[in-house]
CSV table of C-alpha atoms and ligand atoms in Angstrom, one decimal:
chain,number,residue,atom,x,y,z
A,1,UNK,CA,0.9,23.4,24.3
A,2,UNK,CA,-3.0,23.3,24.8
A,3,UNK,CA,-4.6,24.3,21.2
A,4,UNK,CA,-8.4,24.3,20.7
A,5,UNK,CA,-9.5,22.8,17.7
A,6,UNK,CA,-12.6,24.5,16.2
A,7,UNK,CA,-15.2,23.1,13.7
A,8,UNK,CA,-14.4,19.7,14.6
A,9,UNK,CA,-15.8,16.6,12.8
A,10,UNK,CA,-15.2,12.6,14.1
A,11,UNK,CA,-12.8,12.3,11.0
A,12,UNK,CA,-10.3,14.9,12.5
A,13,UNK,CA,-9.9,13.6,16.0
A,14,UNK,CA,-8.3,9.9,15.1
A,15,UNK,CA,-5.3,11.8,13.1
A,16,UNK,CA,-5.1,14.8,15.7
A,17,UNK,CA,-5.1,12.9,19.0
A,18,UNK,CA,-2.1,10.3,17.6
A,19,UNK,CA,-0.2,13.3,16.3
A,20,UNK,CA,-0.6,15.4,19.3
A,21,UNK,CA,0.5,12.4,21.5
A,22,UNK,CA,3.5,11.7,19.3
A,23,UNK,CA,5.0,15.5,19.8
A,24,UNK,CA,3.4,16.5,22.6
A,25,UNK,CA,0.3,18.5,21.9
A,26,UNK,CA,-2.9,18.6,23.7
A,27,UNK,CA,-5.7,18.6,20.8
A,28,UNK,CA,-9.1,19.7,22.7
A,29,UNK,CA,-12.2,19.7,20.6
A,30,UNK,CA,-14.7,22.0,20.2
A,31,UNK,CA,-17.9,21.3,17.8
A,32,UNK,CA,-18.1,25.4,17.4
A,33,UNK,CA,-17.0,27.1,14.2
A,34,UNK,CA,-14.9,30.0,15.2
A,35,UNK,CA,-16.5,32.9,15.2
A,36,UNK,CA,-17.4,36.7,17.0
A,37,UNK,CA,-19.7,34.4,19.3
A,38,UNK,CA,-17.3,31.6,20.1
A,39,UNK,CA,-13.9,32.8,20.9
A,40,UNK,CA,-14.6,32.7,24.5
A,41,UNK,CA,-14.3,29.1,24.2
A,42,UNK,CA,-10.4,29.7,23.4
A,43,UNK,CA,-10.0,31.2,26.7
A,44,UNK,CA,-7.0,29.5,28.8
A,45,UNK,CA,-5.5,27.7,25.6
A,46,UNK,CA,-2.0,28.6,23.8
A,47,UNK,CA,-3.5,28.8,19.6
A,48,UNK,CA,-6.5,27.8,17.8
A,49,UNK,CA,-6.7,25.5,15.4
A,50,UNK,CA,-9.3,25.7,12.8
A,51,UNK,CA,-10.7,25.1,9.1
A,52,UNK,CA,-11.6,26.6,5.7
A,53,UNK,CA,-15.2,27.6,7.5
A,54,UNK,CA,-14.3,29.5,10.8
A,55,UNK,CA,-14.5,32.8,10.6
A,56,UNK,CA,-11.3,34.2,11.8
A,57,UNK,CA,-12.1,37.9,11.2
A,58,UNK,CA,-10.4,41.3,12.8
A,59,UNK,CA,-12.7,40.9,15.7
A,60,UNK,CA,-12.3,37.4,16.8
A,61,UNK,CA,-8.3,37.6,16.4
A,62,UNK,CA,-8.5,41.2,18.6
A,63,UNK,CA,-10.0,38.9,21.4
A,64,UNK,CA,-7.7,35.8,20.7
A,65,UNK,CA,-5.0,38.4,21.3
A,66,UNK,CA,-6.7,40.0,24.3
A,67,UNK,CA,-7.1,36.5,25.8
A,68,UNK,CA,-3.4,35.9,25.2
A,69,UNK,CA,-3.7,33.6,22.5
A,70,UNK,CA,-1.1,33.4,20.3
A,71,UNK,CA,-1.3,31.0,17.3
A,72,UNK,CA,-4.2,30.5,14.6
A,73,UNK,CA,-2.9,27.0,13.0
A,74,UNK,CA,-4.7,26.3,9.6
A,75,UNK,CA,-5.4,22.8,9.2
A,76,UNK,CA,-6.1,23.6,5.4
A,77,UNK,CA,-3.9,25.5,2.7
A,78,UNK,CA,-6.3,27.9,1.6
A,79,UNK,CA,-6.3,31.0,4.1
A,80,UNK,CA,-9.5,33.0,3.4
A,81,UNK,CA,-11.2,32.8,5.9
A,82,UNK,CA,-8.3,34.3,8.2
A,83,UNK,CA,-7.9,38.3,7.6
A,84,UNK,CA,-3.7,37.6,8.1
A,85,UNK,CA,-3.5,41.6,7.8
A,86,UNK,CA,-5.6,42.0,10.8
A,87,UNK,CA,-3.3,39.4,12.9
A,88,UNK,CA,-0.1,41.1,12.0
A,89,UNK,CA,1.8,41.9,15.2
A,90,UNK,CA,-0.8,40.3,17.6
A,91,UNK,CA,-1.9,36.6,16.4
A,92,UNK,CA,0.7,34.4,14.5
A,93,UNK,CA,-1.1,32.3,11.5
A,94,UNK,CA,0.5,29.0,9.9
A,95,UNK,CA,-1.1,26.6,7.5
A,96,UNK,CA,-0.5,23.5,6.3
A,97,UNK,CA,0.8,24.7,3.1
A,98,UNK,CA,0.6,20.8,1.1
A,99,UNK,CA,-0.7,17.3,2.2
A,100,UNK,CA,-1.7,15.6,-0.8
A,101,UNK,CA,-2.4,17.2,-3.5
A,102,UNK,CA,-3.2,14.3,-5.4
A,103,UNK,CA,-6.4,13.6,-2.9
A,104,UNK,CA,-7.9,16.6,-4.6
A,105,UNK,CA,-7.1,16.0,-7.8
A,106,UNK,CA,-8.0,12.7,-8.3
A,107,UNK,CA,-11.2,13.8,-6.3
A,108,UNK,CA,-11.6,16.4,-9.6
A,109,UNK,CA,-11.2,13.6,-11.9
A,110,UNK,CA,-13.2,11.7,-9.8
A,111,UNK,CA,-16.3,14.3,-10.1
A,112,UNK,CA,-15.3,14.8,-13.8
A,113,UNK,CA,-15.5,11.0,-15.5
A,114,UNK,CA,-19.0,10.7,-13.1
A,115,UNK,CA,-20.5,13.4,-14.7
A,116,UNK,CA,-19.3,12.9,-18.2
A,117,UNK,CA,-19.8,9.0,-18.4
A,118,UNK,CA,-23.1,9.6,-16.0
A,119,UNK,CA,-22.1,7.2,-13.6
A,120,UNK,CA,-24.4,9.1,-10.8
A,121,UNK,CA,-27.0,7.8,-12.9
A,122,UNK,CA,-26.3,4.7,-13.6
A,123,UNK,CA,-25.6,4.0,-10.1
A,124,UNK,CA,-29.0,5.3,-9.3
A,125,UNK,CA,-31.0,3.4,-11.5
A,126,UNK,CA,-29.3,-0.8,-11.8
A,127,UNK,CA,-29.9,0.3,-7.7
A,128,UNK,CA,-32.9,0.0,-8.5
A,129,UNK,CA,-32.9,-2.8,-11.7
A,130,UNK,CA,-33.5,-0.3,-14.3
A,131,UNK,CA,-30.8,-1.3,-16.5
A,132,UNK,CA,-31.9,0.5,-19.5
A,133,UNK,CA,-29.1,2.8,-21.3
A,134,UNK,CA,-31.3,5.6,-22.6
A,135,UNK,CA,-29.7,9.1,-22.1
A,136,UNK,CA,-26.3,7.6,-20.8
A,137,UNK,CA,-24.6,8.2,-23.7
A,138,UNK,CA,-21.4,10.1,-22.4
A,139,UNK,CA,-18.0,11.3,-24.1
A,140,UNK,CA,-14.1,10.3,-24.1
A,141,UNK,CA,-11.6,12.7,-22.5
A,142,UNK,CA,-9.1,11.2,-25.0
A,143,UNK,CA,-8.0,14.4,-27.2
A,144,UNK,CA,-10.2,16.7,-25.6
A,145,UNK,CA,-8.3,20.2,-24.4
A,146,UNK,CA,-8.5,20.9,-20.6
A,147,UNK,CA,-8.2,24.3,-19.4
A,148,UNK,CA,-6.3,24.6,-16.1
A,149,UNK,CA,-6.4,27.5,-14.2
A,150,UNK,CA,-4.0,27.8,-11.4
A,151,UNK,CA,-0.6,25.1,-12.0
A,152,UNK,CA,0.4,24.8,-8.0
A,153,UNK,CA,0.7,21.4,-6.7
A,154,UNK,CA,-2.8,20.6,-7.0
A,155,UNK,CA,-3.1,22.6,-10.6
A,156,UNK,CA,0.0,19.9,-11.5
A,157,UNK,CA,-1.3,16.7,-9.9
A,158,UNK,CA,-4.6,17.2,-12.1
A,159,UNK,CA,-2.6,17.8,-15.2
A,160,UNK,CA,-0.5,14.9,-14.7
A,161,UNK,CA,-3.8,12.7,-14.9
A,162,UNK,CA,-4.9,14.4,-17.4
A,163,UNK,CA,-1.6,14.0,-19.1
A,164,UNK,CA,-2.3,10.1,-18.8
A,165,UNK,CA,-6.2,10.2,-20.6
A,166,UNK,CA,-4.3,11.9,-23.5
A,167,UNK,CA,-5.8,15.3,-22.9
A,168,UNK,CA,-4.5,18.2,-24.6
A,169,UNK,CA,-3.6,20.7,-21.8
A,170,UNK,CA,-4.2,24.7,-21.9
A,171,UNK,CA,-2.6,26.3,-18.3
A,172,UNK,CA,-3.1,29.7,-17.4
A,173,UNK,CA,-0.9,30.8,-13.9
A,174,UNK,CA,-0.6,34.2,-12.9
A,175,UNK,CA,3.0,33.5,-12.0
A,176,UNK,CA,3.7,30.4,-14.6
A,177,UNK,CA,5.8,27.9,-13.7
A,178,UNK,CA,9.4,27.6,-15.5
A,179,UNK,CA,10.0,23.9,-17.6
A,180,UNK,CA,6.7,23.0,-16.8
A,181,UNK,CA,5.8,20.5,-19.6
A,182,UNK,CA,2.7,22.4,-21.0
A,183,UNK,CA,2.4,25.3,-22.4
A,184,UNK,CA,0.4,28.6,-20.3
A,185,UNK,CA,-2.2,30.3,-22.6
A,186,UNK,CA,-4.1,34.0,-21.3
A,187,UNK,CA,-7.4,33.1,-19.9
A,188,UNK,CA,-8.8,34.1,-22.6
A,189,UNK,CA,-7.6,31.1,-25.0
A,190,UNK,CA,-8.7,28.3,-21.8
A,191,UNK,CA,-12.3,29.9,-21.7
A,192,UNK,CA,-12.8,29.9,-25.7
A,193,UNK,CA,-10.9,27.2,-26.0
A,194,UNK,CA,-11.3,24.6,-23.1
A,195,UNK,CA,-14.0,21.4,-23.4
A,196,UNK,CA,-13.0,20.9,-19.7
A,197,UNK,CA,-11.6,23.8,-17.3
A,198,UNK,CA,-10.6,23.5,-13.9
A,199,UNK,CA,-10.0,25.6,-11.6
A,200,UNK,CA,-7.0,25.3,-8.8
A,201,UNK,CA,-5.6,29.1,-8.0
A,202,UNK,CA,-6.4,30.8,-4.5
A,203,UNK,CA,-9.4,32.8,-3.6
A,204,UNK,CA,-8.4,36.1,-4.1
A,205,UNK,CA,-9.8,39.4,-5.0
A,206,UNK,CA,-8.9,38.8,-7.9
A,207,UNK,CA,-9.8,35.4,-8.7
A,208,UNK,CA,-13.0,36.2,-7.2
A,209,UNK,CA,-15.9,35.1,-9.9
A,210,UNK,CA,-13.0,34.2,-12.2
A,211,UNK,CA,-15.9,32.2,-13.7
A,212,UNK,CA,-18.6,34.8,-14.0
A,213,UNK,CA,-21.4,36.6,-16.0
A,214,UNK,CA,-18.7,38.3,-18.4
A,215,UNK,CA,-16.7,34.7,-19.2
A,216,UNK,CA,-20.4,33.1,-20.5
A,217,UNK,CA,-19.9,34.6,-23.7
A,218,UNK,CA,-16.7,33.5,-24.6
A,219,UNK,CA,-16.8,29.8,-23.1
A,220,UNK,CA,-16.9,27.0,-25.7
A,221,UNK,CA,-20.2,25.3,-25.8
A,222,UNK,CA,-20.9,22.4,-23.5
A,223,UNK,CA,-17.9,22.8,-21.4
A,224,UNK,CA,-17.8,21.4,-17.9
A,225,UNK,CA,-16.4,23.4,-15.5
A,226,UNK,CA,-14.9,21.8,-12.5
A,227,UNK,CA,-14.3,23.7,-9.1
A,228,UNK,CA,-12.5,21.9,-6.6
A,229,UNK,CA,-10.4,25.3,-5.5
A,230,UNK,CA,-12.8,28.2,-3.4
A,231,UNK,CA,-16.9,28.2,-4.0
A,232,UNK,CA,-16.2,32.4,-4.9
A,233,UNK,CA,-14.1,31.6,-8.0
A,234,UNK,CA,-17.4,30.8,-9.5
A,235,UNK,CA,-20.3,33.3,-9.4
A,236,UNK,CA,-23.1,30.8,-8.7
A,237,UNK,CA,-25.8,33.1,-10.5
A,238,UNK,CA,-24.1,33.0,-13.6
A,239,UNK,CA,-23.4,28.9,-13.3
A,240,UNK,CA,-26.8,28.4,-13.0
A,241,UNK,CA,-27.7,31.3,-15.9
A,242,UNK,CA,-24.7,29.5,-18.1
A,243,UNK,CA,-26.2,25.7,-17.4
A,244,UNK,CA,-29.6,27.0,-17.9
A,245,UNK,CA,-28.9,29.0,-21.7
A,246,UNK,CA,-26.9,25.3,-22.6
A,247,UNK,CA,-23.4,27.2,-22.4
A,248,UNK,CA,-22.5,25.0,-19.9
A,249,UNK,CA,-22.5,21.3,-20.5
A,250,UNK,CA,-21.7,20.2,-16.6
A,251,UNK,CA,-20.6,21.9,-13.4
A,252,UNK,CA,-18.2,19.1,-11.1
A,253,UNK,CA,-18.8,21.1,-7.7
A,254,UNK,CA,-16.8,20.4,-4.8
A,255,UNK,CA,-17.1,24.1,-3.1
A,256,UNK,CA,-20.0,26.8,-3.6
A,257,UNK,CA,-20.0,30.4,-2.9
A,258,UNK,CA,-22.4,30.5,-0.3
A,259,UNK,CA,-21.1,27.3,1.4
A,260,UNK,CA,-20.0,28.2,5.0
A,261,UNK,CA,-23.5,27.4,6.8
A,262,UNK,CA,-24.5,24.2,4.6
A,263,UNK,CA,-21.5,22.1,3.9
A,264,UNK,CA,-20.2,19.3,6.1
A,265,UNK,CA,-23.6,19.9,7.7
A,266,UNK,CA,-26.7,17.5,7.7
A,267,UNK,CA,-29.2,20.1,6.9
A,268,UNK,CA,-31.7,17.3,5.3
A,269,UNK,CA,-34.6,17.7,7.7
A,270,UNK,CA,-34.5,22.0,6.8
A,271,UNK,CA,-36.0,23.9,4.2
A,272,UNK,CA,-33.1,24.8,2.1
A,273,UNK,CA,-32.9,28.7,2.1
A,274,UNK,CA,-30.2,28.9,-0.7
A,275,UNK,CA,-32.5,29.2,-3.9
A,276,UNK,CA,-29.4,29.1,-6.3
A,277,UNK,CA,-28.1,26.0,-4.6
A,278,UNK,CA,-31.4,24.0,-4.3
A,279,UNK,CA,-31.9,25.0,-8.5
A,280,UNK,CA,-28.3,23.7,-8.9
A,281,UNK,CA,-29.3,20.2,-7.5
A,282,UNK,CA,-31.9,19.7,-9.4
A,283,UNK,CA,-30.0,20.1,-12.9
A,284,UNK,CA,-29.3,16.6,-13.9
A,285,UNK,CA,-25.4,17.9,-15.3
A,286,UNK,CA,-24.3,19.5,-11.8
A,287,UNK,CA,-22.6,17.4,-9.0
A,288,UNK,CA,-22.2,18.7,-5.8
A,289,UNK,CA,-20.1,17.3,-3.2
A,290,UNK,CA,-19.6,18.7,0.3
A,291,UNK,CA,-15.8,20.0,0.5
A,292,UNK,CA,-15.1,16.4,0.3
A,293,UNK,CA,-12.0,16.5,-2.0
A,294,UNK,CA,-9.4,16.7,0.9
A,295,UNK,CA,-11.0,13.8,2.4
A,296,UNK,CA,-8.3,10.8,2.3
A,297,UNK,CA,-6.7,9.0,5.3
A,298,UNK,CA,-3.5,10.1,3.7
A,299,UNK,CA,-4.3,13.4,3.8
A,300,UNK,CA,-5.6,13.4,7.0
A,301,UNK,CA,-2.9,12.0,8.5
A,302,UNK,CA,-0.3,14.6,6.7
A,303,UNK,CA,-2.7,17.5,7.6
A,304,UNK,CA,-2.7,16.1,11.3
A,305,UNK,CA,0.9,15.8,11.5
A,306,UNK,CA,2.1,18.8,9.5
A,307,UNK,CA,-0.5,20.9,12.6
A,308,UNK,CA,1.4,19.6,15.2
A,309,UNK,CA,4.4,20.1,13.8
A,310,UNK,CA,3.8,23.7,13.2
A,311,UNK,CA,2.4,24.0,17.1
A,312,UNK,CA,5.4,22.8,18.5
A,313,UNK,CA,8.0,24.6,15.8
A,314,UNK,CA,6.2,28.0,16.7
A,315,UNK,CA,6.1,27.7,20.3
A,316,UNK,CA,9.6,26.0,20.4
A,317,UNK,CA,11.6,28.8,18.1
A,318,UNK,CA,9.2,32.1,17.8
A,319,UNK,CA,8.7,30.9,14.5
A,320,UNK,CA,7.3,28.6,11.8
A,321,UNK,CA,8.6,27.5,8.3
A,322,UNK,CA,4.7,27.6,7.5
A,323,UNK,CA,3.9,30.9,9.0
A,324,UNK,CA,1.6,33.0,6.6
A,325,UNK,CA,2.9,36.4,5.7
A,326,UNK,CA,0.6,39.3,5.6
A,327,UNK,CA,3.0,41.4,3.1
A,328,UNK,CA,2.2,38.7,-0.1
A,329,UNK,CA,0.8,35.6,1.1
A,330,UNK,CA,3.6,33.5,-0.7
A,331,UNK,CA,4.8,31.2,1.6
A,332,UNK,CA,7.1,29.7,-0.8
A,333,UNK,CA,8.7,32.6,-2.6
A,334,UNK,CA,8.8,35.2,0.4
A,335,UNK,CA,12.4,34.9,1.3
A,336,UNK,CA,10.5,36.9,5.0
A,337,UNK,CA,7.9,34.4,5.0
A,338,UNK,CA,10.2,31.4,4.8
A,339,UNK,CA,12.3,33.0,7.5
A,340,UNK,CA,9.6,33.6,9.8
A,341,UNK,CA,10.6,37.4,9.9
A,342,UNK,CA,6.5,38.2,8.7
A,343,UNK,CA,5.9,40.3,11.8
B,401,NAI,P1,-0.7,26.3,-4.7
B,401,NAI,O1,-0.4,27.6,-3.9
B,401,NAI,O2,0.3,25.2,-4.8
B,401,NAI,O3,-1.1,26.7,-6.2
B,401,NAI,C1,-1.9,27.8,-6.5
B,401,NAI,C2,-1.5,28.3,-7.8
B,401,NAI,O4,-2.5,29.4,-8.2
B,401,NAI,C3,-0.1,28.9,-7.9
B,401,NAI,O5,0.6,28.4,-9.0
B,401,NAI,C4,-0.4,30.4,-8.1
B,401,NAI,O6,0.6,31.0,-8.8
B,401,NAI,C5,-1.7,30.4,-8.8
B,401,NAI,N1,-2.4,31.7,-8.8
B,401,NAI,C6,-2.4,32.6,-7.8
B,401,NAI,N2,-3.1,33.7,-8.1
B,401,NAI,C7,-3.6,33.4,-9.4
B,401,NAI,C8,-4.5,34.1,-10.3
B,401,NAI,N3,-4.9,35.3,-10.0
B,401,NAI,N4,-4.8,33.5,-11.4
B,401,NAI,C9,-4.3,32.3,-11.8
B,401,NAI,N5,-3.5,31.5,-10.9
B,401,NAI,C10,-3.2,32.1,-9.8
B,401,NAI,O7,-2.0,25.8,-4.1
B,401,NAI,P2,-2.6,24.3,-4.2
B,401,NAI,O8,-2.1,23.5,-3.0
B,401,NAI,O9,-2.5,23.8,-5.5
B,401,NAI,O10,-4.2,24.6,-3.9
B,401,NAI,C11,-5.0,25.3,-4.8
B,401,NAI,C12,-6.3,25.6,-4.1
B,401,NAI,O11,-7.0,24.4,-3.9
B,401,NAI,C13,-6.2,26.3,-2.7
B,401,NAI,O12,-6.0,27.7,-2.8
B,401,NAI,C14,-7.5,25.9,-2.0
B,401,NAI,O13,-8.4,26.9,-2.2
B,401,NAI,C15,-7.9,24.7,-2.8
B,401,NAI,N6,-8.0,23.5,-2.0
B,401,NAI,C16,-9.2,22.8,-1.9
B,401,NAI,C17,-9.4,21.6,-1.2
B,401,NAI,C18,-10.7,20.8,-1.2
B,401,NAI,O14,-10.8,20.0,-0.3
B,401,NAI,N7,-11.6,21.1,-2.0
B,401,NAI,C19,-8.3,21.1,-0.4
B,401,NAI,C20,-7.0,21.9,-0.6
B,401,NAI,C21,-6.9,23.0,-1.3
């Protein structure tokens, strides 16, 4: 089983190579994001394997077909990026459905107590023995309502923090969870009501700009809004219109809309084209960090093994517990989906 691995970065390779060795994979790396332009490279190999910023669109999975590739192996959860509708009957998709969700939530907490105790500051200036305290001043999570938008594994992992700093937790699910332990609210009640909201549900068409010029109006005032989820659940314009008019105390950033070309990049010897971006790094309440959330040995390991795994279950038996179904998308309540039967 050769697999090309696509948009690689050092901190894949470690956790690939040892899985791969252990059940007999051959990882080969290629720096390239997957796109129109690069599929040539997959010539000769079994499947793909790529991340949350290759472009796996109708055209590139035509040619990965054509070329007689046969798997597109997610080593991410979100799917995006892959048009799964367009692969039915000629490319099969899996993911890597859950690793550790707690490396993204705790990287959402993480983002949240820095920006609300100002610890980016702080950092900044006894770095540089200004140990003065003026404009630290911060506030205590402790009875404060977070909103929670999306309860999955992540959604849960973040409340179950949140749970310990004695928030009051507001949850909104498009399919709530039974016994959960908190009680679901409409979206409505988490956007008026909320002093902390944070989002965890899929990009979907109908998530997109869940966060957007119609929800300024009802947010409460100074809220911070944490996006650890898909940069599109958030329409950036109307974060920066929303910190700008005060509405919005503090973004925690971990994605942007407009991400694909700029994170997990070096681009700090360029002019930075994205105006909206550039205006959100200079507000003094916005953190931005680079799709790092995922970023844990833990999870890289799990991601790493859960790939190979998949690899060699789909080219092994025709099929894979973690197969993405174009009918829903719901790996886990698709009784087709969990069956493999998707195509
Ligand atoms: P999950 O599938 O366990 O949970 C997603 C939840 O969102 C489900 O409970 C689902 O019912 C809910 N949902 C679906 N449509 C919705 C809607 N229209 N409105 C409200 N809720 C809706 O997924 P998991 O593992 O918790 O991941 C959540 C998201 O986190 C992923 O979709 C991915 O985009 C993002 N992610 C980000 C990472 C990072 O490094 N920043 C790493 C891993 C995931």
């Amino acid at each position: 089983m050769r697999i090309a691995v696509f948009d690689t970065k050092n901190y894949d390779i470690p956790a690939l190579e040892r899985a791969g060795k252990e059940k007999g994979v051959e990882f080969r790396f290629f720096e390239a994001k997957l796109g129109e332009d690069t599929a040539e490279l997959a010539r000769g190999y079994d499947g793909v394997c790529v991340f949350v910023n290759d472009d796996v669109n109708e055209k590139v999975l035509d040619k990965l077909h054509e070329m007689g590739v046969k798997l597109v192996a997610l080593r991410c959860a979100g799917y995006n990026n892959v048009d799964v509708r367009a692969a039915y009957g000629k490319v099969h998709v899996v993911h890597v459905p859950a690793y550790s969700p707690h490396a993204v939530a705790e990287h959402a907490f993480a983002l949240l107590l820095t920006s609300i105790r100002r610890i980016h500051k702080a950092y900044n200036r006894t770095r540089d023995f200004n140990f003065s305290l003026a404009g630290l001043t911060g506030f205590e999570l402790h009875g404060k309502t977070v909103g929670v938008i999306g309860t999955g594994r992540i959604g849960r992992a973040f409340i179950d923090i949140a749970k310990g700093f004695g928030m009051k937790i507001l949850a909104y699910d498009k399919f709530p969870a039974k016994d959960a332990g908190f009680p679901y609210v409409d979206l409505e009640t988490i956007l008026r009501e909320s002093d902390v909201i944070s989002l965890h549900c899929p990009l979907t068409e109908e998530t997109r700009h869940l966060i957007g010029k119609d929800s300024l109006p009802l947010l409460k005032k100074g809220v911070v809004l944490i996006n650890t989820s898909r940069g599109a659940l958030v329409d950036a314009e109307a974060l920066l219109e929303g910190i700008k008019s005060r509405v919005i105390g503090a973004a925690c950033l971990d994605v942007y809309e407009e991400e694909s070309d700029i994170f997990f990049e070096d681009v700090s010897g360029h002019i930075m084209e994205d105006d909206v971006l550039a205006r959100l790094l200079s507000m003094p309440n916005v953190i931005v960090t680079s799709h790092q959330a995922f970023l844990t040995e833990e999870a890289l390991s799990a991601i790493a093994e859960t790939t190979a795994e998949n690899v060699v279950e789909f080219f092994r038996d025709g099929v894979s517990k973690n197969e993405l179904c174009y009918h829903c998308g719901k790996i886990d309540s698709c009784r087709s989906a969990r069956l493999g039967k998707c195509f």
